[in-house]
Structures are given as structure tokens and as C-alpha cells.
Amino acid sequence: RHEEEVGRDSDVGPPTATCDDEACATGKKRFISAQLRLVGRTLFYCCTWGRRASMASNETEQWDAFFCATKPPADYDEQKRRIDEFCSAFSDTNERVVLITSGGTAVPLEHNTVRFVDNFSAGTRGSASAEYFLDQGYAVLFLFRSTSLQPFVRRFKPGELLSYLEFASGDDSSIQVCADAVPKVRPVLEGYQRAMAEGTGRPRLLQISFTSLTDYLFLLKACAVALRPLGSRALLYLAAAVSDFYVPPENMPEHKIHSDAGPLQLRLHLVPKMLKPLICYWNPTAYVVSFKLETDENILLDKARRALATYKHKLVIGNELHSRKHRVVFVTNDDHEVINLTPEQVAAGVEIEQIIVEKLVKRHTEHIRNSQTRRSSSEVSMTGGSITDSSSLP
């Protein structure tokens, strides 16, 4: 019987695939498909990161090439020494320091410069903001165009100060302020003396001047690097009107361009965007604020958001040319906030820079708090401990 059953089974022919065999085959197909997708993704990411690395390398080469091809200011070493000394005085404290850039940059057309292309900027926003940051307890590193407005003295018209002075009665070796000018001069002088902290040996205001585009960029880098030890306590308020175009040194004539040679044709090159190395390399932990000035308000928000997407900093303050003295807009990745002076504020002489600075101080405080939280979390993660105390905010 057993043999018959075996023989009967043998007549059936070759065995057919079972459900388990089919599942196995399907699993193999899925596995191979997944592996192919993984290989495809790997190749995609390798190519993408390769392109990004190549782009980053090209950008780095552009920045390096610019600084190699151009000359620093004639007094660069002395200016850098002053910058380093000023910043180091606050590196071991809990105090905040703001770098304010202000005024326009000139682009020379000759090595022995007579002619140049200039940017429109009186330095009003930067110089006013410096005073309000000082009022908020910040130390101020003020990088300004040599012919632009400066803190405190901006409150006087050119030549006006001389009309406030007179020789002391009966003593032509002493000079004093005219009695009727004292109410105007006194508060300005008091503010300046507080900023300079006379007698304490540690001023809270340092002013560094520049003229040309290259002067500005060399000094900007020196300031940003000097502030790096302060970490999140540094705020970079980039209000200078920086040229987008320049004439490379190799394309400039040595001496004055003469009109008898006929009409002048200029080929201007793009200035490498220095906001990216500033944020990524020179000072990656500071709270960075840039400005965007447009003549068409309809494109202002879009241009500001593009800048944030490109450079990855914290805030763009947008302003339109004709309304900039009473209206600005704060633009972040998440939202935007319009700041308008009311008619009452305008009538009372309130400057919009006062409101800007007050709001920035709050945002900077939040930036410092977030930085401390991230640092504490990182330390806890490394040690396996718990947070028992948080350092006070500066």
C-alpha cells in the first residue's frame, strides 16, 4: 500500500510552487527594488552635496581672491589693534556688544584716486541707532564712512558748533559754550561722556572710519572676527550702503582718467557677497541683522526673504527709499512686522531708530536665551546629567 501511494504520488509530476515560495520570490524582488532605490538616493545625494561643496569652494575662492587682489587700508594694522583691544575688554564679561556699520562705500576708478563711484547714504540710521544701543546698555563698535554722520555730533548742523562757542570774559585763553546754547549742548555732551566712560579706562564706544569699498570689507572682517569670542552676546547691525559693483585693481589705471581720451566706458564687476562668509565663518554665533533698501515697495518683502534664504541670518530690516524715516518692516523666516511711526510720534520728534533698537534688544535677548539652552542641552547630552541652574542673561 505504501508503495502504491508512493507510485501514485510519483505520477503527479514535478511539484508546483507553494505560497511560501511565491512570498519568498516577492520578497526578493522588493529587496532588490529597495536596494536599487537606496543606490539611486545615495548617488543623488552624493551629486547634490558634491555640487554644493563645489559651489562653496567656488565662493570661498572668490572671497579669498578678492582679499588677495585688493589692499587693506593704509592704517589697517593700527585700526585692527584698536578693534581687537576694544572687543577683548568685553570678552570675559556678561555685557553685549553691537557692531554698527554706517554710511556708503566709494569705488575708486583709479589707483591714485581722483574719480570714484559712490553710494547714497548719509549714515543717519547707523549714527542714531548707535546712541539708542548705548542707552540700552550695549557697547558699540561703530564702523562708519569718514564723511557720514556720527553719534552725538549728528545733532548739530555742519559748522553750527562754532557758533555755540565764545571766549571766556576777560580771558582769551579759555573758551566756553554760549549760555543760550547750553540746553542743547549739555545733553549731547553728557551722552558722549557716558559712552566714552571717561576716567574708567574702558570706553563703550569705538569709532572706526573707512572710505572705499575695500577699506570697509577688510575692516568688517576684522570687526566680525574680533567679536567672535563674545558668542551670542554680539549683535551685527549692518546698516552701511555697500556697493554691489566695483572695478578690480588690475582693470584700474594708475593715474587720473583724462577726458581728452573721449567718452568713458566702465565695466563694473560684481562684488563677492561677504554676508555669507561673515555668517558662516567669521562670526557664526552672533545675531546678524541686515538691511534691504528698495525704491519699489512691492518687491521689498520678496527681496528680504530671498536674502534670508540665501545667507541664513536672523533678520532683514526692509525699508523703502522715500518712507524709510517713518516706516520699516522686520522680516524673518516665519513672519514680518511693520513698524510705523504714528503722527503723534513724528510731531514729538521720535526717531524710528529708537523703536527699531528697542525691538531688536528683545529679539537679541531671545537669541541669547536660545543659544544658552542649546549649549546646556548639548552639555547635558554629553555628560548624561541634568540642568540644575541656568546662567543669567546679559
CSV table of C-alpha atoms in Angstrom, one decimal:
chain,number,residue,atom,x,y,z
A,1,ARG,CA,0.0,0.0,0.0
A,2,HIS,CA,2.8,2.3,0.8
A,3,GLU,CA,4.5,1.5,-2.5
A,4,GLU,CA,1.3,2.2,-4.3
A,5,GLU,CA,0.8,5.5,-2.6
A,6,VAL,CA,4.4,6.4,-3.4
A,7,GLY,CA,3.9,5.4,-7.0
A,8,ARG,CA,0.7,7.3,-7.2
A,9,ASP,CA,2.5,10.4,-5.9
A,10,SER,CA,5.3,10.0,-8.4
A,11,ASP,CA,2.9,10.1,-11.3
A,12,VAL,CA,1.8,13.6,-10.3
A,13,GLY,CA,4.9,15.1,-11.9
A,14,PRO,CA,7.2,17.9,-10.7
A,15,PRO,CA,6.0,19.8,-7.6
A,16,THR,CA,4.3,23.2,-8.2
A,17,ALA,CA,5.3,26.4,-6.3
A,18,THR,CA,3.8,26.8,-2.9
A,19,CYS,CA,2.6,30.1,-1.3
A,20,ASP,CA,5.8,30.2,0.7
A,21,ASP,CA,7.9,30.1,-2.5
A,22,GLU,CA,5.8,32.9,-4.0
A,23,ALA,CA,6.3,35.1,-0.9
A,24,CYS,CA,10.0,34.4,-1.0
A,25,ALA,CA,10.2,35.5,-4.6
A,26,THR,CA,8.2,38.6,-4.0
A,27,GLY,CA,10.3,39.5,-1.0
A,28,LYS,CA,13.5,39.1,-3.1
A,29,LYS,CA,12.0,41.5,-5.8
A,30,ARG,CA,11.1,44.0,-3.1
A,31,PHE,CA,14.5,43.8,-1.5
A,32,ILE,CA,16.3,44.3,-4.9
A,33,SER,CA,14.0,47.2,-5.7
A,34,ALA,CA,14.7,48.8,-2.3
A,35,GLN,CA,18.4,48.3,-2.8
A,36,LEU,CA,18.2,50.0,-6.2
A,37,ARG,CA,16.3,52.9,-4.7
A,38,LEU,CA,18.9,53.2,-2.0
A,39,VAL,CA,21.7,53.3,-4.5
A,40,GLY,CA,19.8,55.9,-6.5
A,41,ARG,CA,19.3,58.1,-3.5
A,42,THR,CA,22.9,57.7,-2.5
A,43,LEU,CA,24.1,58.8,-6.0
A,44,PHE,CA,21.6,61.7,-5.9
A,45,TYR,CA,22.8,63.0,-2.5
A,46,CYS,CA,26.5,62.5,-3.5
A,47,CYS,CA,25.9,64.5,-6.6
A,48,THR,CA,23.9,67.2,-4.7
A,49,TRP,CA,26.4,67.5,-1.9
A,50,GLY,CA,29.2,67.4,-4.5
A,51,ARG,CA,27.6,70.4,-6.3
A,52,ARG,CA,27.1,72.2,-3.0
A,53,ALA,CA,30.7,71.6,-2.0
A,54,SER,CA,31.8,72.8,-5.4
A,55,MET,CA,29.7,75.9,-5.1
A,56,ALA,CA,31.0,76.5,-1.6
A,57,SER,CA,34.6,76.0,-2.8
A,58,ASN,CA,34.0,78.5,-5.7
A,59,GLU,CA,32.5,81.1,-3.3
A,60,THR,CA,35.5,80.6,-0.9
A,61,GLU,CA,37.9,81.1,-3.8
A,62,GLN,CA,36.0,84.3,-4.8
A,63,TRP,CA,36.3,85.7,-1.2
A,64,ASP,CA,40.0,84.8,-1.0
A,65,ALA,CA,40.7,86.1,-4.4
A,66,PHE,CA,39.1,89.5,-3.6
A,67,PHE,CA,41.2,90.0,-0.4
A,68,CYS,CA,44.3,88.8,-2.1
A,69,ALA,CA,43.8,91.1,-5.1
A,70,THR,CA,43.0,94.2,-3.1
A,71,LYS,CA,44.9,96.2,-0.5
A,72,PRO,CA,43.8,96.8,3.1
A,73,PRO,CA,43.6,100.4,4.4
A,74,ALA,CA,47.0,102.1,4.9
A,75,ASP,CA,46.4,102.2,8.7
A,76,TYR,CA,44.9,98.7,8.9
A,77,ASP,CA,47.3,97.3,11.5
A,78,GLU,CA,46.6,100.2,13.9
A,79,GLN,CA,42.8,100.0,13.3
A,80,LYS,CA,42.8,96.3,13.8
A,81,ARG,CA,44.7,96.7,17.1
A,82,ARG,CA,42.1,99.2,18.3
A,83,ILE,CA,39.3,96.9,17.3
A,84,ASP,CA,40.8,93.8,19.0
A,85,GLU,CA,41.6,95.8,22.2
A,86,PHE,CA,38.0,97.2,22.4
A,87,CYS,CA,36.4,93.8,21.8
A,88,SER,CA,38.7,91.9,24.2
A,89,ALA,CA,37.6,94.2,27.0
A,90,PHE,CA,34.1,92.7,26.9
A,91,SER,CA,35.0,89.1,26.1
A,92,ASP,CA,35.1,87.9,29.7
A,93,THR,CA,32.1,90.0,30.8
A,94,ASN,CA,28.4,89.4,30.6
A,95,GLU,CA,27.9,92.6,28.5
A,96,ARG,CA,26.6,92.8,25.0
A,97,VAL,CA,28.4,94.5,22.1
A,98,VAL,CA,26.9,95.7,18.8
A,99,LEU,CA,28.8,96.3,15.6
A,100,ILE,CA,27.1,99.0,13.6
A,101,THR,CA,28.1,99.7,10.0
A,102,SER,CA,27.0,103.0,8.6
A,103,GLY,CA,27.4,105.2,5.5
A,104,GLY,CA,28.2,104.4,1.9
A,105,THR,CA,31.3,102.9,0.3
A,106,ALA,CA,33.2,104.6,-2.5
A,107,VAL,CA,34.5,102.6,-5.5
A,108,PRO,CA,37.7,104.1,-6.9
A,109,LEU,CA,38.2,104.3,-10.7
A,110,GLU,CA,42.0,104.9,-10.5
A,111,HIS,CA,44.8,103.7,-8.2
A,112,ASN,CA,45.7,107.3,-7.4
A,113,THR,CA,42.0,108.1,-6.9
A,114,VAL,CA,40.5,111.2,-8.2
A,115,ARG,CA,37.3,109.8,-9.7
A,116,PHE,CA,35.1,107.3,-7.9
A,117,VAL,CA,31.5,105.9,-7.9
A,118,ASP,CA,29.8,106.4,-4.6
A,119,ASN,CA,26.7,105.0,-2.8
A,120,PHE,CA,24.0,107.3,-1.4
A,121,SER,CA,24.0,107.2,2.4
A,122,ALA,CA,24.3,110.0,5.0
A,123,GLY,CA,24.6,107.5,7.8
A,124,THR,CA,21.5,108.8,9.6
A,125,ARG,CA,20.2,105.3,10.6
A,126,GLY,CA,23.5,104.0,11.8
A,127,SER,CA,24.5,107.0,13.9
A,128,ALA,CA,21.1,107.4,15.5
A,129,SER,CA,21.0,103.7,16.3
A,130,ALA,CA,24.4,103.8,18.0
A,131,GLU,CA,23.0,106.3,20.5
A,132,TYR,CA,20.0,104.2,21.3
A,133,PHE,CA,22.0,101.0,21.7
A,134,LEU,CA,24.2,102.8,24.1
A,135,ASP,CA,21.1,103.8,26.0
A,136,GLN,CA,20.2,100.1,26.2
A,137,GLY,CA,23.5,99.2,27.8
A,138,TYR,CA,25.3,97.9,24.8
A,139,ALA,CA,28.9,98.7,23.9
A,140,VAL,CA,29.1,100.0,20.4
A,141,LEU,CA,31.7,99.3,17.7
A,142,PHE,CA,30.8,101.9,15.1
A,143,LEU,CA,32.3,101.3,11.6
A,144,PHE,CA,31.4,104.4,9.6
A,145,ARG,CA,32.1,106.2,6.3
A,146,SER,CA,34.5,109.0,7.1
A,147,THR,CA,32.2,111.8,5.7
A,148,SER,CA,29.0,110.4,7.2
A,149,LEU,CA,27.1,111.3,10.4
A,150,GLN,CA,28.5,110.2,13.7
A,151,PRO,CA,26.8,109.6,17.1
A,152,PHE,CA,26.1,112.7,19.1
A,153,VAL,CA,27.7,115.3,16.8
A,154,ARG,CA,25.0,114.3,14.2
A,155,ARG,CA,22.6,116.5,16.3
A,156,PHE,CA,24.5,119.7,15.1
A,157,LYS,CA,24.5,121.1,11.6
A,158,PRO,CA,27.9,121.5,9.9
A,159,GLY,CA,29.6,124.5,11.3
A,160,GLU,CA,26.9,125.0,14.0
A,161,LEU,CA,29.2,124.1,16.9
A,162,LEU,CA,31.5,127.1,16.3
A,163,SER,CA,28.5,129.5,16.7
A,164,TYR,CA,28.0,128.0,20.2
A,165,LEU,CA,31.5,128.9,21.4
A,166,GLU,CA,32.9,132.1,22.8
A,167,PHE,CA,36.0,133.3,24.7
A,168,ALA,CA,35.5,133.5,28.4
A,169,SER,CA,35.0,137.0,29.7
A,170,GLY,CA,38.4,138.7,30.2
A,171,ASP,CA,40.3,135.6,29.3
A,172,ASP,CA,41.1,134.9,25.7
A,173,SER,CA,42.9,131.7,26.6
A,174,SER,CA,39.6,130.0,27.8
A,175,ILE,CA,36.7,129.0,25.6
A,176,GLN,CA,33.2,128.3,26.9
A,177,VAL,CA,29.8,127.5,25.5
A,178,CYS,CA,27.4,130.4,25.0
A,179,ALA,CA,24.8,130.5,27.7
A,180,ASP,CA,21.8,130.2,25.3
A,181,ALA,CA,23.4,127.1,23.7
A,182,VAL,CA,23.9,125.2,26.9
A,183,PRO,CA,20.5,123.5,26.9
A,184,LYS,CA,21.2,122.0,23.5
A,185,VAL,CA,24.9,121.1,24.0
A,186,ARG,CA,24.7,119.7,27.6
A,187,PRO,CA,22.6,116.5,27.0
A,188,VAL,CA,24.7,115.7,23.9
A,189,LEU,CA,28.0,116.2,25.8
A,190,GLU,CA,26.7,114.1,28.8
A,191,GLY,CA,25.7,111.3,26.5
A,192,TYR,CA,29.1,111.3,24.8
A,193,GLN,CA,31.0,111.3,28.1
A,194,ARG,CA,28.9,108.4,29.4
A,195,ALA,CA,29.7,106.5,26.2
A,196,MET,CA,33.4,107.2,26.5
A,197,ALA,CA,33.3,106.4,30.2
A,198,GLU,CA,36.0,109.0,30.9
A,199,GLY,CA,38.1,108.1,33.9
A,200,THR,CA,37.2,104.4,33.9
A,201,GLY,CA,39.7,103.3,31.2
A,202,ARG,CA,37.0,101.3,29.3
A,203,PRO,CA,35.0,103.3,26.8
A,204,ARG,CA,31.8,101.8,25.5
A,205,LEU,CA,32.1,103.4,22.1
A,206,LEU,CA,34.8,102.9,19.5
A,207,GLN,CA,34.5,104.6,16.1
A,208,ILE,CA,36.5,103.3,13.1
A,209,SER,CA,36.3,105.1,9.8
A,210,PHE,CA,36.5,103.9,6.2
A,211,THR,CA,36.2,105.4,2.7
A,212,SER,CA,36.5,102.8,0.0
A,213,LEU,CA,34.7,99.5,-0.5
A,214,THR,CA,37.9,97.6,0.1
A,215,ASP,CA,38.6,99.5,3.3
A,216,TYR,CA,35.1,98.6,4.5
A,217,LEU,CA,35.4,94.9,3.7
A,218,PHE,CA,38.8,94.5,5.4
A,219,LEU,CA,37.6,96.3,8.5
A,220,LEU,CA,34.2,94.5,8.6
A,221,LYS,CA,36.1,91.1,8.6
A,222,ALA,CA,38.4,92.4,11.4
A,223,CYS,CA,35.4,93.5,13.5
A,224,ALA,CA,33.4,90.3,13.0
A,225,VAL,CA,36.3,88.1,13.9
A,226,ALA,CA,37.2,90.2,16.9
A,227,LEU,CA,33.6,89.8,18.2
A,228,ARG,CA,33.6,86.0,17.8
A,229,PRO,CA,34.7,85.3,21.4
A,230,LEU,CA,31.5,87.0,22.7
A,231,GLY,CA,29.4,84.3,21.1
A,232,SER,CA,25.7,85.1,21.1
A,233,ARG,CA,26.2,88.4,23.0
A,234,ALA,CA,27.4,90.0,19.8
A,235,LEU,CA,24.9,91.7,17.5
A,236,LEU,CA,25.9,92.7,14.0
A,237,TYR,CA,23.7,95.6,12.7
A,238,LEU,CA,24.8,96.0,9.1
A,239,ALA,CA,23.3,99.4,8.0
A,240,ALA,CA,26.1,100.5,5.6
A,241,ALA,CA,25.2,101.0,2.0
A,242,VAL,CA,27.7,98.7,0.4
A,243,SER,CA,28.5,98.8,-3.3
A,244,ASP,CA,27.4,95.8,-5.4
A,245,PHE,CA,29.8,96.7,-8.1
A,246,TYR,CA,33.5,97.6,-8.3
A,247,VAL,CA,36.5,97.9,-10.6
A,248,PRO,CA,39.1,95.2,-9.9
A,249,PRO,CA,42.6,96.6,-9.3
A,250,GLU,CA,44.0,95.0,-12.4
A,251,ASN,CA,41.5,97.0,-14.5
A,252,MET,CA,42.2,100.4,-13.0
A,253,PRO,CA,44.6,102.9,-14.5
A,254,GLU,CA,47.4,104.1,-12.3
A,255,HIS,CA,46.7,107.8,-12.7
A,256,LYS,CA,43.7,110.1,-13.3
A,257,ILE,CA,41.4,109.3,-16.2
A,258,HIS,CA,41.6,112.2,-18.7
A,259,SER,CA,38.5,113.5,-20.6
A,260,ASP,CA,40.6,114.2,-23.8
A,261,ALA,CA,40.6,110.4,-24.3
A,262,GLY,CA,36.9,110.6,-25.2
A,263,PRO,CA,33.8,109.1,-23.6
A,264,LEU,CA,34.4,106.9,-20.6
A,265,GLN,CA,33.2,103.3,-20.8
A,266,LEU,CA,33.2,101.4,-17.4
A,267,ARG,CA,32.9,97.7,-16.9
A,268,LEU,CA,32.0,97.1,-13.3
A,269,HIS,CA,32.4,93.6,-11.7
A,270,LEU,CA,30.1,92.1,-9.0
A,271,VAL,CA,31.5,92.4,-5.5
A,272,PRO,CA,31.6,88.9,-3.9
A,273,LYS,CA,28.8,88.7,-1.3
A,274,MET,CA,30.6,88.9,2.1
A,275,LEU,CA,27.5,88.3,4.2
A,276,LYS,CA,27.8,84.5,3.7
A,277,PRO,CA,31.4,84.2,5.0
A,278,LEU,CA,30.6,86.6,7.8
A,279,ILE,CA,27.7,84.4,9.0
A,280,CYS,CA,29.3,81.0,8.2
A,281,TYR,CA,32.9,81.6,9.1
A,282,TRP,CA,33.9,85.0,10.6
A,283,ASN,CA,31.2,85.0,13.3
A,284,PRO,CA,28.6,82.2,13.2
A,285,THR,CA,27.1,82.7,16.6
A,286,ALA,CA,26.3,86.4,16.5
A,287,TYR,CA,22.8,87.8,16.0
A,288,VAL,CA,23.1,89.3,12.4
A,289,VAL,CA,20.7,91.9,11.1
A,290,SER,CA,21.0,93.2,7.5
A,291,PHE,CA,19.1,95.9,5.7
A,292,LYS,CA,17.4,96.0,2.4
A,293,LEU,CA,16.6,99.3,0.7
A,294,GLU,CA,14.4,99.4,-2.3
A,295,THR,CA,12.6,102.0,-4.4
A,296,ASP,CA,9.7,99.7,-5.2
A,297,GLU,CA,7.8,98.6,-2.1
A,298,ASN,CA,6.1,95.8,-3.9
A,299,ILE,CA,9.2,93.8,-4.2
A,300,LEU,CA,10.6,94.6,-0.7
A,301,LEU,CA,9.3,91.5,1.2
A,302,ASP,CA,10.3,89.1,-1.6
A,303,LYS,CA,13.8,90.5,-1.7
A,304,ALA,CA,14.2,90.4,2.1
A,305,ARG,CA,13.0,86.8,2.2
A,306,ARG,CA,15.4,85.8,-0.6
A,307,ALA,CA,18.3,87.3,1.4
A,308,LEU,CA,17.3,85.3,4.5
A,309,ALA,CA,17.1,82.1,2.4
A,310,THR,CA,20.5,82.7,0.8
A,311,TYR,CA,22.5,83.8,3.8
A,312,LYS,CA,20.7,82.1,6.7
A,313,HIS,CA,20.9,85.0,9.1
A,314,LYS,CA,18.3,86.1,11.7
A,315,LEU,CA,16.6,89.3,10.4
A,316,VAL,CA,16.3,91.6,7.5
A,317,ILE,CA,15.0,95.2,8.0
A,318,GLY,CA,13.4,96.4,4.8
A,319,ASN,CA,12.8,100.0,4.0
A,320,GLU,CA,11.6,101.9,1.0
A,321,LEU,CA,13.6,105.0,-0.1
A,322,HIS,CA,11.0,107.6,0.4
A,323,SER,CA,9.3,106.3,3.6
A,324,ARG,CA,12.4,104.9,5.4
A,325,LYS,CA,12.4,107.6,8.1
A,326,HIS,CA,9.0,106.7,9.5
A,327,ARG,CA,8.3,103.1,8.2
A,328,VAL,CA,10.3,99.9,8.2
A,329,VAL,CA,9.5,96.2,8.2
A,330,PHE,CA,11.1,93.4,10.2
A,331,VAL,CA,11.3,90.2,8.1
A,332,THR,CA,12.2,86.8,9.4
A,333,ASN,CA,11.8,83.3,8.0
A,334,ASP,CA,8.4,82.9,9.9
A,335,ASP,CA,6.7,86.3,9.6
A,336,HIS,CA,7.1,90.0,9.1
A,337,GLU,CA,6.3,93.0,11.4
A,338,VAL,CA,5.6,96.5,10.1
A,339,ILE,CA,6.9,99.4,12.2
A,340,ASN,CA,5.2,102.8,11.6
A,341,LEU,CA,5.7,106.0,13.5
A,342,THR,CA,2.3,107.5,14.4
A,343,PRO,CA,1.6,111.1,13.5
A,344,GLU,CA,1.9,111.9,17.2
A,345,GLN,CA,5.4,110.3,17.4
A,346,VAL,CA,6.5,112.2,14.3
A,347,ALA,CA,5.2,115.5,15.8
A,348,ALA,CA,7.0,114.7,19.1
A,349,GLY,CA,10.4,114.2,17.3
A,350,VAL,CA,10.6,110.5,18.0
A,351,GLU,CA,13.1,108.8,15.7
A,352,ILE,CA,12.2,105.4,14.3
A,353,GLU,CA,15.7,104.1,15.2
A,354,GLN,CA,14.6,104.2,18.9
A,355,ILE,CA,11.7,101.8,18.1
A,356,ILE,CA,14.0,99.6,15.9
A,357,VAL,CA,16.6,99.3,18.7
A,358,GLU,CA,14.0,98.6,21.4
A,359,LYS,CA,12.5,95.7,19.4
A,360,LEU,CA,16.0,94.4,18.4
A,361,VAL,CA,17.1,94.2,22.0
A,362,LYS,CA,14.1,91.9,22.8
A,363,ARG,CA,14.9,89.7,19.8
A,364,HIS,CA,18.6,89.6,20.7
A,365,THR,CA,17.7,88.6,24.3
A,366,GLU,CA,15.7,85.7,22.9
A,367,HIS,CA,18.6,84.7,20.7
A,368,ILE,CA,20.9,84.6,23.7
A,369,ARG,CA,18.4,82.6,25.7
A,370,ASN,CA,18.1,80.0,22.8
A,371,SER,CA,21.8,79.8,22.5
A,372,GLN,CA,22.2,79.1,26.2
A,373,THR,CA,19.5,76.5,26.0
A,374,ARG,CA,21.2,74.7,23.1
A,375,ARG,CA,24.5,74.8,24.9
A,376,SER,CA,23.1,73.5,28.1
A,377,SER,CA,21.3,70.7,26.3
A,378,SER,CA,24.5,69.8,24.5
A,379,GLU,CA,26.4,69.6,27.8
A,380,VAL,CA,23.7,67.5,29.4
A,381,SER,CA,23.7,65.2,26.4
A,382,MET,CA,27.4,64.8,26.6
A,383,THR,CA,27.6,64.2,30.4
A,384,GLY,CA,24.3,62.4,30.9
A,385,GLY,CA,23.5,64.8,33.8
A,386,SER,CA,20.7,67.3,34.3
A,387,ILE,CA,20.4,71.0,34.2
A,388,THR,CA,20.4,72.4,37.7
A,389,ASP,CA,21.0,76.1,37.0
A,390,SER,CA,20.9,78.4,34.0
A,391,SER,CA,23.3,81.3,33.7
A,392,SER,CA,21.8,84.8,33.8
A,393,LEU,CA,21.1,86.6,30.6
A,394,PRO,CA,23.5,89.5,29.8
